[in-house]
Coordinates of C-alpha atoms in Angstrom, one line a residue:
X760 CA -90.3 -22.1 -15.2
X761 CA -93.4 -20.8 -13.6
X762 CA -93.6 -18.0 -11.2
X763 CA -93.2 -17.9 -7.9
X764 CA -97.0 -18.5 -5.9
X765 CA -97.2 -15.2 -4.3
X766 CA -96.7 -13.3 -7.7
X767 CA -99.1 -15.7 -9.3
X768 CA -101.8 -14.3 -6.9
X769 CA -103.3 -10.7 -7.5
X770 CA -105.7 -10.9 -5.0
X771 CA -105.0 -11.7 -1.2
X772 CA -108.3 -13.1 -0.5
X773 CA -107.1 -15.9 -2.8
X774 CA -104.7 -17.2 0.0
X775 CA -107.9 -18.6 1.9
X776 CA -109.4 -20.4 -1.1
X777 CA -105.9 -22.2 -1.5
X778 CA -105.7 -23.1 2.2
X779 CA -109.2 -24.4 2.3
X780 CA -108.6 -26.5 -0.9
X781 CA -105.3 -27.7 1.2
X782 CA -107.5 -28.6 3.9
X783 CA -109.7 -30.6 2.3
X784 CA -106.8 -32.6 0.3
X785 CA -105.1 -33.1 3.4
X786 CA -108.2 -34.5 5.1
X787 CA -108.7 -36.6 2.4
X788 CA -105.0 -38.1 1.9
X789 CA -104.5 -38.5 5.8
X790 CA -107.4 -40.2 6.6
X791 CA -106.2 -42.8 4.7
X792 CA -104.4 -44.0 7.8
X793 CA -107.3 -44.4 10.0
X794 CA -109.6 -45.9 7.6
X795 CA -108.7 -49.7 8.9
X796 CA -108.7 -48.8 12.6
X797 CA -113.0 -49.5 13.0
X798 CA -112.6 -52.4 10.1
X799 CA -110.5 -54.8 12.3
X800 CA -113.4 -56.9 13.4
X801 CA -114.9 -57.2 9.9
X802 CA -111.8 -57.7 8.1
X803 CA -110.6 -60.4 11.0
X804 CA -113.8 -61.9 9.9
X805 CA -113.7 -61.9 6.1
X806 CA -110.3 -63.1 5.8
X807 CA -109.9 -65.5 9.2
X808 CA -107.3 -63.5 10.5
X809 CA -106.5 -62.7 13.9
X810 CA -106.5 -59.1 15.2
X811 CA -103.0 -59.0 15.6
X812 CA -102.7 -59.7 11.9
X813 CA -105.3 -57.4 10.7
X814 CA -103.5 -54.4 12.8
X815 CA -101.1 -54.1 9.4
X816 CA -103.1 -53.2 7.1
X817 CA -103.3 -49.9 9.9
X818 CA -99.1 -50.6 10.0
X819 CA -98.0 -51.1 6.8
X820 CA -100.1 -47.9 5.4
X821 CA -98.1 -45.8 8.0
X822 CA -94.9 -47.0 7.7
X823 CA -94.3 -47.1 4.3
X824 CA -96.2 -43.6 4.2
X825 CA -93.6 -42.7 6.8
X826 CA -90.3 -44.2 4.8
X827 CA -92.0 -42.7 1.4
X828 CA -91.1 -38.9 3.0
X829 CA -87.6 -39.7 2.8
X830 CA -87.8 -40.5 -1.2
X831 CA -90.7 -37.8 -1.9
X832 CA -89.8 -34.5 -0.3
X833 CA -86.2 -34.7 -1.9
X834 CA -87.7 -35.5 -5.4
X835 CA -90.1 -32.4 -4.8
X836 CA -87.2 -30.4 -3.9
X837 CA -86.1 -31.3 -7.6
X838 CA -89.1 -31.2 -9.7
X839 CA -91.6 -29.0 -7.8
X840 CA -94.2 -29.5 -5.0
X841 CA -96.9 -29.0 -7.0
X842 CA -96.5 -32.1 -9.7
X843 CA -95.6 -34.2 -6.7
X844 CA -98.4 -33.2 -4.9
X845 CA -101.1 -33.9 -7.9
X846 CA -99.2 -37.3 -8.9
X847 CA -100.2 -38.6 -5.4
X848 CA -103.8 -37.6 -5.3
X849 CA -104.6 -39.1 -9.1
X850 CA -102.2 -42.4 -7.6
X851 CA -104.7 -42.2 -5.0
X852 CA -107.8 -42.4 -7.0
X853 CA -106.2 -45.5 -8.9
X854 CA -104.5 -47.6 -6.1
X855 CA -107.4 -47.3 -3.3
X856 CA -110.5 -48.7 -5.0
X857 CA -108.1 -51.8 -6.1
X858 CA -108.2 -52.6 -2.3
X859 CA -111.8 -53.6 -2.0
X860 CA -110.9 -56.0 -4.7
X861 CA -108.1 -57.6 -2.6
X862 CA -108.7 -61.5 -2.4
X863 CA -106.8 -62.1 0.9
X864 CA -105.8 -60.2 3.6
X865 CA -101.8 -60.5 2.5
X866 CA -102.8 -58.7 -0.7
X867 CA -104.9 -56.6 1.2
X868 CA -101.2 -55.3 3.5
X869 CA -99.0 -55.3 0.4
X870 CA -102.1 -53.5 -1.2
X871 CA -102.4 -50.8 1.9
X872 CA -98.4 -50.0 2.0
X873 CA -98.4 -49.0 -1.8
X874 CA -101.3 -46.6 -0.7
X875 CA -99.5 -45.3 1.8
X876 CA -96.2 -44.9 -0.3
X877 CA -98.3 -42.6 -2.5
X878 CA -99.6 -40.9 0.2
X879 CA -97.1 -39.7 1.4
X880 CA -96.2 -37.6 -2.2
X881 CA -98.4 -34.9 -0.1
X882 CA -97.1 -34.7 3.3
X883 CA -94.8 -33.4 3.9
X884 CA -94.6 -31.9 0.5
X885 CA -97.9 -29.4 1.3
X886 CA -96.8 -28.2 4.5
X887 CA -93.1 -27.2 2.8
X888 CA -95.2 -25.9 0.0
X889 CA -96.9 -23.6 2.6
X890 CA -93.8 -22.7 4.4
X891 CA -92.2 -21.4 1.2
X892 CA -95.4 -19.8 -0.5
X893 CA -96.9 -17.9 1.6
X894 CA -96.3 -14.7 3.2
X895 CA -95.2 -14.4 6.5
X896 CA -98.4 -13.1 7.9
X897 CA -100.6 -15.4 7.0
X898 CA -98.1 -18.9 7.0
X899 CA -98.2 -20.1 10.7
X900 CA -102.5 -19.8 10.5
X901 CA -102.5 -21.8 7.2
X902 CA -99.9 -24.3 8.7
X903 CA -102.6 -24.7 11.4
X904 CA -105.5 -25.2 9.3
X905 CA -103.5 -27.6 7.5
X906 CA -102.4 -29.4 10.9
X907 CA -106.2 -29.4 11.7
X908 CA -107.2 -31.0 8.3
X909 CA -104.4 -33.8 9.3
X910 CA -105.9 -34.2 12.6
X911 CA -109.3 -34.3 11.6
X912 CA -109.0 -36.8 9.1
X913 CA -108.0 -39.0 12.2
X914 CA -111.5 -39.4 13.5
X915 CA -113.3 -38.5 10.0
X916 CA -111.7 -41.3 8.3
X917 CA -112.8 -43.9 11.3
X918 CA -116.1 -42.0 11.1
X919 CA -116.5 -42.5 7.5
X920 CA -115.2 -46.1 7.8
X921 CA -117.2 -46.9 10.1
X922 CA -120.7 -45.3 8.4
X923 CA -120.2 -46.8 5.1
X924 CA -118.9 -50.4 6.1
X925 CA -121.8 -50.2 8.4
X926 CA -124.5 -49.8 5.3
X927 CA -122.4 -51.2 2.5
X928 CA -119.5 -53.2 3.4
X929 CA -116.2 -52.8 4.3
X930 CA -114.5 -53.1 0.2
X931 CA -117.0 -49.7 0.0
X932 CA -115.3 -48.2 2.3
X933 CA -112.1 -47.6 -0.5
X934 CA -113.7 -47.5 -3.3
X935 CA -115.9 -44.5 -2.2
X936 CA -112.3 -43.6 -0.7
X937 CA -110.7 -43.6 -3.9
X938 CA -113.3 -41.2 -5.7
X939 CA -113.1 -38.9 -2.4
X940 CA -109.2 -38.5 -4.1
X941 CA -109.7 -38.1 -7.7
X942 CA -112.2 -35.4 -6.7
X943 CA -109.7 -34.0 -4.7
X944 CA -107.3 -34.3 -7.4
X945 CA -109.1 -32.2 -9.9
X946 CA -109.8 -29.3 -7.3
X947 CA -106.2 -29.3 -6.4
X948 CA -105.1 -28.5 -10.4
X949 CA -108.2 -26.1 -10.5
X950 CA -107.5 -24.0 -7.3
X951 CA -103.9 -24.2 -6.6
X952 CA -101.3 -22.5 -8.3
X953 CA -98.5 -24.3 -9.5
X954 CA -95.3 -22.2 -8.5
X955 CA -91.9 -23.1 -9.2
X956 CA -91.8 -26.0 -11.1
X957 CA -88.0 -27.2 -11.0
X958 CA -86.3 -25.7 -7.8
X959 CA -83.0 -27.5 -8.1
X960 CA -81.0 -29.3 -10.4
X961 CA -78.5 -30.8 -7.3
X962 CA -78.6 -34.9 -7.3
X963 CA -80.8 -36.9 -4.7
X964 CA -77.7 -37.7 -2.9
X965 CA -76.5 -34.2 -2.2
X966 CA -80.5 -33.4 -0.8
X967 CA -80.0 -36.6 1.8
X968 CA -76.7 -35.4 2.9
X969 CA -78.3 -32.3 5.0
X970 CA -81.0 -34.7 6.9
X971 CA -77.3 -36.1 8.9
X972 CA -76.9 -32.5 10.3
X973 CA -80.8 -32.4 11.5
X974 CA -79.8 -34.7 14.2
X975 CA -76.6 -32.9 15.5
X976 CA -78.9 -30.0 16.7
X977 CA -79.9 -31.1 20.3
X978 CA -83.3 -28.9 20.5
X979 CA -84.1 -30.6 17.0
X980 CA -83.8 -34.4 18.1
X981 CA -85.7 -33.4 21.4
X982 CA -88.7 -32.4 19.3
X983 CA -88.6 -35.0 16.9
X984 CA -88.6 -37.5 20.3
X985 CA -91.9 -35.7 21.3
X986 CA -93.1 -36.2 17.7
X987 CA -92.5 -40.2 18.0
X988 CA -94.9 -39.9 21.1
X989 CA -98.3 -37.9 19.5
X990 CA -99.4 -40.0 16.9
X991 CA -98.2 -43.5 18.8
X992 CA -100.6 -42.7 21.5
X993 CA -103.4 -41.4 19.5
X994 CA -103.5 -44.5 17.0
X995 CA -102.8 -46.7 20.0
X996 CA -105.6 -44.9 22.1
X997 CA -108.3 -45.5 19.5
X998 CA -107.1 -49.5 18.8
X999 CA -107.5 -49.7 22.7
X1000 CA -111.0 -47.9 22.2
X1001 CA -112.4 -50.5 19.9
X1002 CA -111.1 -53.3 22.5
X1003 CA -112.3 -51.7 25.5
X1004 CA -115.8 -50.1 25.0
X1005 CA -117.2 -53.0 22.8
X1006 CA -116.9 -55.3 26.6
X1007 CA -118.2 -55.0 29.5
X1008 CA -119.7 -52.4 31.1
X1009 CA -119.8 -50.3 28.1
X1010 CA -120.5 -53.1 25.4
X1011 CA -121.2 -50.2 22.5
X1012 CA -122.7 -51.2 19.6
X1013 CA -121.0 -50.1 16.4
X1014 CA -123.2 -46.6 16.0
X1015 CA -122.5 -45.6 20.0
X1016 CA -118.6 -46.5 19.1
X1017 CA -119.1 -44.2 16.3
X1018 CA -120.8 -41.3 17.8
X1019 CA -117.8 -41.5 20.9
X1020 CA -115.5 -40.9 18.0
X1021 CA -117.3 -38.1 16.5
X1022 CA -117.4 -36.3 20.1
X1023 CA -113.6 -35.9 19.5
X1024 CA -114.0 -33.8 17.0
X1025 CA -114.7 -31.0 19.7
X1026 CA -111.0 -31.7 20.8
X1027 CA -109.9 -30.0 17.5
X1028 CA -111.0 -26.5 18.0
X1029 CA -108.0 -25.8 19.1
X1030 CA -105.9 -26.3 16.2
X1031 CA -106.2 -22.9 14.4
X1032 CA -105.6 -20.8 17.4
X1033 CA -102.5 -22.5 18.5
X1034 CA -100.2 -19.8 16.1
X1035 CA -102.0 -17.3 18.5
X1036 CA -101.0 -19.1 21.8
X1037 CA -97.3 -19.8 21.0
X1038 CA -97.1 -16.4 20.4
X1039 CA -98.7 -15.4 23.4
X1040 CA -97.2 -17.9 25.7
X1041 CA -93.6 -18.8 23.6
X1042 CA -93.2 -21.8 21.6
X1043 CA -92.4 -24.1 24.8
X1044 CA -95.2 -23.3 27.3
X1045 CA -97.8 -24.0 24.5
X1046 CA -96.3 -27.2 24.0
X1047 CA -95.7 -28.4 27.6
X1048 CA -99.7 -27.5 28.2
X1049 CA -100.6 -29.6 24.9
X1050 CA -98.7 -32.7 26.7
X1051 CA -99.9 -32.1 30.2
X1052 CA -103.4 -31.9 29.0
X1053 CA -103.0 -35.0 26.7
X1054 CA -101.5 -37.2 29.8
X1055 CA -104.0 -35.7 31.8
X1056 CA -107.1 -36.7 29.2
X1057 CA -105.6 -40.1 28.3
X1058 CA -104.5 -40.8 32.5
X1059 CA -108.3 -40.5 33.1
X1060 CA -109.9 -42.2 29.9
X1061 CA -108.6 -45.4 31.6
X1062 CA -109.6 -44.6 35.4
X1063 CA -113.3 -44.0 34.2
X1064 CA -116.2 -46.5 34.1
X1065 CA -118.4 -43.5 33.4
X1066 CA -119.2 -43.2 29.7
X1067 CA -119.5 -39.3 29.5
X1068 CA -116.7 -38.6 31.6
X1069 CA -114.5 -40.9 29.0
X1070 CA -116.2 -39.4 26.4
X1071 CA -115.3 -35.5 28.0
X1072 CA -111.5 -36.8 29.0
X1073 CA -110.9 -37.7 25.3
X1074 CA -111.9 -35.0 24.4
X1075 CA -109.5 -33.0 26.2
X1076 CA -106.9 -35.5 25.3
X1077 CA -107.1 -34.9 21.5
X1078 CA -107.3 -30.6 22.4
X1079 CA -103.8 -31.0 24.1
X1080 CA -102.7 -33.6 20.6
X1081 CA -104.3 -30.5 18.8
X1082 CA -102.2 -28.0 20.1
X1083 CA -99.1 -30.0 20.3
X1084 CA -98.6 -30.8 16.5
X1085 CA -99.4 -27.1 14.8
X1086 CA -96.4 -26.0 17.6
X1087 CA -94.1 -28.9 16.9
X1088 CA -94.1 -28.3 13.3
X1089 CA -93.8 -24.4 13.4
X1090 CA -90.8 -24.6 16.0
X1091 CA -89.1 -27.2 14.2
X1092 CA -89.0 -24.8 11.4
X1093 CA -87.7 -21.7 13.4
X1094 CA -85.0 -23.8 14.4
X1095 CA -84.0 -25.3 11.4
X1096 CA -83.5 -22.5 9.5
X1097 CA -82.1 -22.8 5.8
X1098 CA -82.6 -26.9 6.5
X1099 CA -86.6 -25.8 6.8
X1100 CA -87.6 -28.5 4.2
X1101 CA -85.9 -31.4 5.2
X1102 CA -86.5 -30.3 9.3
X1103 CA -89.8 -30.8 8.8
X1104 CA -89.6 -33.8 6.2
X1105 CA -88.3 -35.6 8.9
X1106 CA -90.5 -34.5 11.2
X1107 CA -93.6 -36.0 9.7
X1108 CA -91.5 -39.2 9.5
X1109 CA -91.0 -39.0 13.2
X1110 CA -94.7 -38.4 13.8
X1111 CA -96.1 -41.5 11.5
X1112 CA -93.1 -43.9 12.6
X1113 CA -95.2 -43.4 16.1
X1114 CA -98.4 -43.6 14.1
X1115 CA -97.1 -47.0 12.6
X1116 CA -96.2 -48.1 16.1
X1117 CA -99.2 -47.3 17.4
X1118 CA -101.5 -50.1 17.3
X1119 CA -99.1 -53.0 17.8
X1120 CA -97.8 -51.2 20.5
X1121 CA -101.4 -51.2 21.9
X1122 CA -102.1 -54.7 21.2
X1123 CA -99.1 -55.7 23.3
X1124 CA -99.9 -53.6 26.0
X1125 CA -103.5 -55.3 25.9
X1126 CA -101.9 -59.0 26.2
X1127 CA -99.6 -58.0 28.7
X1128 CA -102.1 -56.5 30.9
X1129 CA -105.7 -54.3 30.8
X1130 CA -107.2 -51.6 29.3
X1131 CA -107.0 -49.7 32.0
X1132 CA -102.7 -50.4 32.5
X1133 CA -102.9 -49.9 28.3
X1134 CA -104.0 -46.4 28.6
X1135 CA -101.7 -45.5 31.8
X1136 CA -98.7 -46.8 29.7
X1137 CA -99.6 -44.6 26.7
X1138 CA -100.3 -41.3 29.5
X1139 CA -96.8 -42.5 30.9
X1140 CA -95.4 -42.0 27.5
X1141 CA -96.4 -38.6 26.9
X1142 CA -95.2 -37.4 30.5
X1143 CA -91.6 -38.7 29.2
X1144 CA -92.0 -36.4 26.3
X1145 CA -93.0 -33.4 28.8
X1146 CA -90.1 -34.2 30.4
X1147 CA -88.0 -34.1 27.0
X1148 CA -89.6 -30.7 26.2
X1149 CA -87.9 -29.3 29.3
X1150 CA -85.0 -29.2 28.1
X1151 CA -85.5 -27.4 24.9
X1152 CA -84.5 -23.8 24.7
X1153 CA -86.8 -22.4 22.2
X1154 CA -86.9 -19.3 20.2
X1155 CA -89.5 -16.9 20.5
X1156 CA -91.7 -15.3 17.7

């Protein structure tokens, strides 16, 4: 059995050259979600499908990513984060390529839900891998870098998408893709160390009978509530975007809808400091002024015919998104205790449950009215969750 991460490292300077290797694998895997969101027009038109259809290869990525925590984190309970966490990114580099090969857009789903099945081998696996590696000190601002790397890859992978289909084609966009995770891959076996290898020999069974008790802790189902909201209004937000700013009286080309993606990138700053503001305001306030300024952003992204006052509100739409998920995911392991790994195993299956949601749920709200009642419904959504957070009594650090 291999030692134990933190007596593996002689030096604590290493601890930054692991999380930024994190980061980077987490950018990479993530942004597998969002890959599809700028390719619905293309793909609607390669395979004569209608945008309603095309939406799953965005769904069926997310939820099968999202079902695949429930198999995954147990079996990394058994044999180790670390192999898990490898076996995805090399599945990765295999599965995502064969994708630009796909001769319909049915193979193309089926093709997109096995991706996201092996995606999901890394989160929530890294995060628990984090939790249980590093040292106190330094785990709540690596937890946050990671959280940023999963946020960022939200508009990196649409940028990405969106650059390469632009010059090469949209089947480029995964077999570049693919590469981007067999590089990954290698720097994940070079640069981070391996740990415990087999950390239980307890049955599968007995690992899914603590997830029951999750869900009998009131402040625990209240946050995992507020998880079902972030990602479903940030995946439905940008499915709205490509609906809404390609018309009338925006009617943005495909390089202006690219660079009002990019501009959200400044919405991520955030991220890493939000360790310092829970501790400074308590776990609750920091998350109640993440979904007050996320309703707030989102509220006015639909009120605005301006272009750089949309552009500034979602900007400080994704901020509040930015701050929320870094504090959801450390307070939902304060309160969890001794049930750390699974609390926060089905925490990311909350969060991408919403993500899965999220553009069909915008495509409905889009038949059933405007843009502008599409993004009010999705504001509406996270004020429910603000009121949800109310009621939570959360610990301080």
């Amino acid at each position: 059995m291999a030692e134990p991460i933190q007596k593996q490292i002689a030096s604590p300077a290493r601890y930054s050259m692991i999380t930024a290797v994190l980061v980077l694998c987490s950018l990479v895997v993530v942004s597998g979600i969002y890959v599809t969101l700028p390719l619905g027009p293309l793909l609607a038109d390669a395979f004569q499908a209608s945008q309603a259809r095309v939406a799953w290869a965005s769904s069926a990525f997310t939820f099968a990513y999202a079902l695949g925590f429930l198999l995954f984190a147990p079996l990394s309970e058994r044999f180790g984060r670390w192999p898990l966490m490898l076996s995805g990114l090399l599945a990765l580099g295999v599965i995502t390529p064969m994708l630009g090969l796909a001769p319909g857009l049915s193979a193309l789903i089926a093709l997109r839900a096995v991706q996201g099945l092996a995606a999901a081998t890394f989160a929530p696996t890294v995060m628990i891998y984090v939790a249980e590696s590093f040292p106190q000190e330094r785990r709540v601002a690596a937890m946050g870098f990671v959280s940023t790397g999963f946020l960022v890859s939200a508009i990196a992978g649409q940028l990405f998408s969106s650059a390469v289909s632009e010059n090469w084609g949209w089947s480029y966009v995964f077999y570049i893709h693919g590469v981007l995770c067999l590089v990954a891959a290698v720097l994940f076996s070079i640069f981070i160390p391996r740990g415990e290898e087999i950390r239980t020999k307890a049955g599968l069974a007995a690992l899914y009978k603590q997830l029951p008790a999750l869900f009998l802790q009131k402040r625990l189902v209240l946050c995992y509530l507020i998880c079902l909201t972030i990602l479903l209004s940030f995946v439905g937000m940008y499915t709205i975007f490509q609906d809404y700013l390609t018309k009338l009286p925006f009617a943005l080309t495909a390089p202006q809808l690219m660079q009002v993606r990019a501009a959200g990138l400044a919405g991520m700053i955030l991220a890493p400091f939000a360790g310092r503001l829970a501790a400074k305001f308590g776990f609750k306030r920091t998350l109640q002024a993440g979904l007050l300024l996320a309703a707030l952003g989102l509220s006015a992204v639909g009120l605005s015919s301006s272009l750089p006052v949309l552009v500034v509100m979602s900007i400080v739409y994704i901020a509040g998104i930015s701050i929320m998920i870094p504090v959801l995911i450390s307070l939902i392991g304060l309160l969890a205790g001794d049930r750390r790994g699974p609390a926060i195993t089905v925490y990311s299956l909350m969060l991408f449950i919403g993500a899965s949601a999220g553009p069909q749920v915008a495509l409905n709200l889009l038949k059933a009215g405007s843009s502008l009642s599409a993004f009010e419904a999705l504001a509406a959504l996270l004020l429910v969750a603000f009121g949800l957070s109310c009621f939570i009594k959360a610990p301080e650090i």
